[in-house]
Amino acid sequence: MTDRPIAAARADGRRTLTEAEGKQLLADAGVETPSFAVCATVDEAVEAAEGMGYPVVVKVSSPSVTHKSEWASGAGVTVGIASEEGVRTASERIFEAATEQNVHADVLVEEAMDVEAGTEVIVGGLRDPSFGPVVLTGLGGVFTEVFEDTSHRIAPIGRAEARAAIEELQAAELLEGYRGSEPADVDALADVVAIVGDLVTEHPIAELDVNPVLASADGAVALDALVVLDPETAVDPASGTEAGVDR
Amino acid sequence: MFDPSAVAVVGASTTEGKIGYEAMANATEFDGPVYPVNPSSDGRLFGEAFVASVTDIDDDVDLALCCVPAPATPDVLQECGEAGVGAAVIYAGGFAEAGEEGERLQAAVVETADQYDISLLGPNTSGFVVPETDLLCSFASGAEKLPPGNTAVVAQSGGVAHALAFQSRRQGRGVSAMVGLGNRANVGFTETIEYFDGDERTDAIVLHVEGTDDGRALLEACRASDTPVVAYKVGQSDVGEFAESHTGALTGDHELYTAGFAQYGVPTVDATDALLDAAAALGNSPAPDGPNVGVVTAQAGPGIIITDRIQRAGGFLPELTPETRDRVDDILPGVTYTSNPVDTGRPMPAFGDVVTAVAEDDAVDIVLVYELYEQAMGFPVESLDGLAERVDKPVLFATDGIEEDMAEDESALADVGVPVFETPERAADAAAVLARYARMQGSAEGTEVVADD
């Protein structure tokens, strides 16, 4: 089941999964994601939005588009859409821009999440040439980039070790609730860390970034997913840490 | 490799100062036969007759010390293989560390070693020493003066291996073995850790690591070792670029070593002396059950340094139980401070009883004692003798004074197996290593339980 998005990318000769494929991979492995649907027409997009309820986010979904928010003068991502009309307009812009650029594109309709309602965390996995699968945890944004506040583990790990990886972050206190906010569900976040470790261990994944994971009292939700596969030559998962990663 | 019956020194030389001479000079300290091999020499060297090739030796030589330059090494190793030699040290540089031609030479050497099943130490190393058996397979001077101890020094660099061994001698500790791995052609960290874990003279293994191609295998070997392992990973400044916030850029080599060692139960330190201190603490103590350190000091100031430092380095100073505090009050009414640390204010005859009371406290997992040397009083050797074993906890001792005056008492402490440290900081750091080790071992066990279900 979990192999499906990877197989789809392989079949196309791609090393990078689309956001939808990445989220499907995570969802299949047990990570919570916002509701989402990949739609081939405007009507499908509207139907999907009606089904999940507003507000929604509409994004371009195409292997040819890697930087969605910069694509086609901002047509690639529209957030906070609260009506059918909004979904139509946003979807039409995407399909028109795709036709203009002569690329194949679908529309990704996704349940909007209130990022203010939690803490953004980065969870990543990669296959290191010396250590094999490893998993990284960091608080998103400025904490990760400026303070280099990240922790690492050699994968695979259990939930207890994943929790320890989260708790050793200097910014871990933010997860415990501050200024009256509710403490985040750290166990749910630890599960995401452990699952990302399992995914890089069990699949031919060179790098997997879940940035951000929204950690709140209600759980831990993967809001974005970037998956880069090992080069095709290393497709055999049985080769494990011996996989030839071109870095 | 580390327990041969007969040794050949290939490329032995009569010219003083040459590696072939110095290696032979050191090797002849060994109790078994040592054969100088050199096709262009005859006569004797250190009383042993030269032979032209290892294949000419009518004995079961199982270790060859190769003192020939890199280009001559493949042929020498071929002869070793034909002669059935199972282990060889290659001192020469000019292999994989020195460009394409060197890589080719190293590959040739490894191929021959694989063919004949030869364990290779090096190339590009200053060798190894096992003081207990006078097996001095190093060309460095002074190797014969290294005292036996119970710490195995395993260093990626031969130079660091020697620096650690000499330091260990100066500390009065010694080594069970000192090994410089060099290029690790086919004997690397994993093989060496495995060997010394099974070596009955070794109670702690220290690693100096610059970097290795198979970090995971190194970690697995550490986890599999029943003998405690401590590591010093060099190269902290070599971290990934933090310019971009994605996983690849956020994952530097050093972070993975540090995180990996902690995850696999290996405390890390960041100095050579701290490495040996950690080994002295871990190798001469019962395994600590937890990170709680009970400190007894005869002087307040050093006690404060110790307390501060232990807590910053991952140890914890628990409250002593009311029973222990009552006991200490009974032993020394009006003692300066009966919580943790217990400060007796000065050395006194009952100091040993106070140490015993704290060591017997259930809240304490690790005991650290600090006392300036007082000639009239000496050290509480009687109280400390067998205390660690009886309470089944590490008991560390730190002191200062005039070396000559306290030499006798210090060696009495060493004789009863108490690890002694030279400064409050180093003792505190060693106690903190014990505390971290206890935590790691505890959580490592926890991880296995999770992984099993």
Short mmCIF file of N, CA, C and O in Angstrom, two decimals, chain A residues 122 124 126 128-131 133-134 136 144-145 148 152-155 157-158 161 207 209, chain B residues 212-216 219 242 245-248 250-251 255-257 259-260 263-264 447 450:
data_model
loop_
_atom_site.label_atom_id
_atom_site.label_comp_id
_atom_site.label_asym_id
_atom_site.label_seq_id
_atom_site.Cartn_x
_atom_site.Cartn_y
_atom_site.Cartn_z
N ILE A 122 9.69 20.67 12.17
CA ILE A 122 10.21 20.00 10.98
C ILE A 122 10.64 18.59 11.38
O ILE A 122 11.32 18.40 12.39
N GLY A 124 12.42 15.28 9.46
CA GLY A 124 13.03 14.88 8.20
C GLY A 124 13.76 13.55 8.34
O GLY A 124 14.19 13.17 9.42
N LEU A 126 16.69 11.00 6.16
CA LEU A 126 17.56 10.86 5.00
C LEU A 126 18.42 9.61 5.15
O LEU A 126 18.51 9.03 6.23
N ASP A 128 22.02 8.53 5.10
CA ASP A 128 23.38 9.04 5.18
C ASP A 128 24.35 7.98 4.66
O ASP A 128 24.16 6.79 4.93
N PRO A 129 25.40 8.39 3.92
CA PRO A 129 26.31 7.39 3.36
C PRO A 129 27.00 6.56 4.44
O PRO A 129 27.32 5.40 4.20
N SER A 130 27.25 7.13 5.59
CA SER A 130 27.97 6.41 6.64
C SER A 130 27.03 5.76 7.66
O SER A 130 27.28 4.66 8.12
N PHE A 131 25.95 6.44 8.00
CA PHE A 131 25.08 5.95 9.07
C PHE A 131 23.80 5.29 8.57
O PHE A 131 23.04 4.73 9.35
N PRO A 133 19.94 5.14 7.32
CA PRO A 133 18.76 5.95 7.60
C PRO A 133 18.89 6.73 8.91
O PRO A 133 19.25 6.16 9.93
N VAL A 134 18.62 8.04 8.85
CA VAL A 134 18.62 8.86 10.05
C VAL A 134 17.37 9.73 10.04
O VAL A 134 16.78 9.95 8.98
N LEU A 136 15.61 13.43 11.64
CA LEU A 136 15.91 14.72 12.26
C LEU A 136 14.63 15.34 12.78
O LEU A 136 13.57 15.21 12.16
N THR A 144 14.96 26.51 13.80
CA THR A 144 15.79 25.59 13.05
C THR A 144 16.90 26.32 12.32
O THR A 144 18.06 25.95 12.38
N GLU A 145 16.54 27.43 11.64
CA GLU A 145 17.50 28.07 10.76
C GLU A 145 18.53 28.90 11.50
O GLU A 145 19.70 28.89 11.19
N GLU A 148 19.84 26.64 15.00
CA GLU A 148 20.34 25.31 14.72
C GLU A 148 19.88 24.31 15.78
O GLU A 148 20.62 23.42 16.19
N HIS A 152 19.05 14.63 16.21
CA HIS A 152 19.14 13.56 15.24
C HIS A 152 19.08 12.20 15.93
O HIS A 152 19.49 12.05 17.07
N ARG A 153 18.59 11.22 15.20
CA ARG A 153 18.64 9.84 15.66
C ARG A 153 18.95 8.93 14.48
O ARG A 153 18.57 9.23 13.35
N ILE A 154 19.62 7.85 14.79
CA ILE A 154 19.85 6.82 13.79
C ILE A 154 18.56 5.99 13.73
O ILE A 154 18.11 5.47 14.76
N ALA A 155 17.97 5.87 12.55
CA ALA A 155 16.71 5.15 12.39
C ALA A 155 16.96 3.66 12.12
O ALA A 155 18.03 3.32 11.62
N ILE A 157 13.74 4.03 15.00
CA ILE A 157 13.65 4.23 16.45
C ILE A 157 12.21 3.97 16.92
O ILE A 157 11.28 4.07 16.13
N GLY A 158 12.08 3.68 18.19
CA GLY A 158 10.76 3.52 18.79
C GLY A 158 10.22 4.86 19.26
O GLY A 158 10.90 5.88 19.17
N GLU A 161 12.37 6.72 22.09
CA GLU A 161 13.56 7.40 21.57
C GLU A 161 13.14 8.64 20.78
O GLU A 161 13.81 9.69 20.84
N GLU A 207 15.74 11.31 0.71
CA GLU A 207 15.44 12.38 1.66
C GLU A 207 13.94 12.59 1.72
O GLU A 207 13.24 12.52 0.71
N ASP A 209 11.25 15.26 3.69
CA ASP A 209 11.05 16.42 4.56
C ASP A 209 9.57 16.61 4.83
O ASP A 209 8.79 16.76 3.90
N THR B 212 34.52 7.71 9.74
CA THR B 212 34.58 6.38 9.13
C THR B 212 33.45 6.23 8.11
O THR B 212 32.43 6.89 8.21
N ASP B 213 33.69 5.37 7.12
CA ASP B 213 32.70 5.16 6.05
C ASP B 213 31.47 4.44 6.54
O ASP B 213 30.41 4.53 5.94
N ASP B 214 31.62 3.67 7.60
CA ASP B 214 30.47 2.90 8.07
C ASP B 214 30.20 3.20 9.54
O ASP B 214 30.51 2.42 10.43
N GLY B 215 29.63 4.38 9.75
CA GLY B 215 29.32 4.82 11.11
C GLY B 215 28.36 3.88 11.81
O GLY B 215 28.46 3.63 13.01
N ARG B 216 27.43 3.32 11.03
CA ARG B 216 26.44 2.45 11.65
C ARG B 216 27.08 1.18 12.21
O ARG B 216 26.76 0.75 13.32
N LEU B 219 28.69 1.98 15.46
CA LEU B 219 27.71 2.10 16.54
C LEU B 219 27.21 0.72 16.98
O LEU B 219 27.08 0.45 18.17
N PHE B 242 24.07 25.53 7.19
CA PHE B 242 22.75 25.79 7.74
C PHE B 242 21.99 26.81 6.90
O PHE B 242 20.98 27.35 7.31
N SER B 245 17.03 25.31 5.13
CA SER B 245 16.42 24.56 6.21
C SER B 245 15.80 23.27 5.69
O SER B 245 14.62 23.04 5.79
N HIS B 246 16.61 22.44 5.08
CA HIS B 246 16.09 21.11 4.78
C HIS B 246 17.02 20.06 5.40
O HIS B 246 18.14 20.36 5.80
N THR B 247 16.52 18.86 5.48
CA THR B 247 17.17 17.86 6.30
C THR B 247 18.63 17.63 5.93
O THR B 247 19.49 17.54 6.78
N GLY B 248 18.91 17.55 4.64
CA GLY B 248 20.29 17.30 4.22
C GLY B 248 21.24 18.34 4.75
O GLY B 248 22.30 18.03 5.30
N LEU B 250 20.81 20.22 7.28
CA LEU B 250 20.78 20.31 8.74
C LEU B 250 21.46 19.13 9.40
O LEU B 250 21.46 19.01 10.60
N THR B 251 22.00 18.22 8.59
CA THR B 251 22.55 17.01 9.16
C THR B 251 24.04 16.92 8.88
O THR B 251 24.45 16.52 7.80
N GLU B 255 27.03 15.83 14.12
CA GLU B 255 25.74 15.63 14.82
C GLU B 255 25.35 14.14 14.82
O GLU B 255 24.84 13.63 15.81
N LEU B 256 25.59 13.50 13.70
CA LEU B 256 25.20 12.09 13.62
C LEU B 256 26.06 11.23 14.53
O LEU B 256 25.57 10.30 15.17
N TYR B 257 27.36 11.54 14.60
CA TYR B 257 28.21 10.79 15.52
C TYR B 257 27.76 11.01 16.96
O TYR B 257 27.61 10.07 17.74
N ALA B 259 24.87 12.13 18.19
CA ALA B 259 23.56 11.56 18.47
C ALA B 259 23.62 10.04 18.45
O ALA B 259 23.05 9.37 19.31
N GLY B 260 24.35 9.50 17.49
CA GLY B 260 24.45 8.05 17.36
C GLY B 260 25.13 7.41 18.56
O GLY B 260 24.66 6.42 19.11
N GLN B 263 22.76 7.45 21.43
CA GLN B 263 21.67 6.49 21.20
C GLN B 263 22.13 5.05 21.41
O GLN B 263 21.37 4.20 21.86
N TYR B 264 23.40 4.79 21.11
CA TYR B 264 23.92 3.42 21.20
C TYR B 264 24.70 3.19 22.49
O TYR B 264 25.46 2.23 22.60
N THR B 447 14.55 1.14 24.67
CA THR B 447 14.32 1.13 23.22
C THR B 447 14.12 -0.29 22.72
O THR B 447 13.26 -0.54 21.89
N VAL B 450 10.66 -1.47 23.35
CA VAL B 450 9.71 -0.89 22.41
C VAL B 450 9.81 -1.57 21.04
O VAL B 450 8.83 -1.92 20.42
#
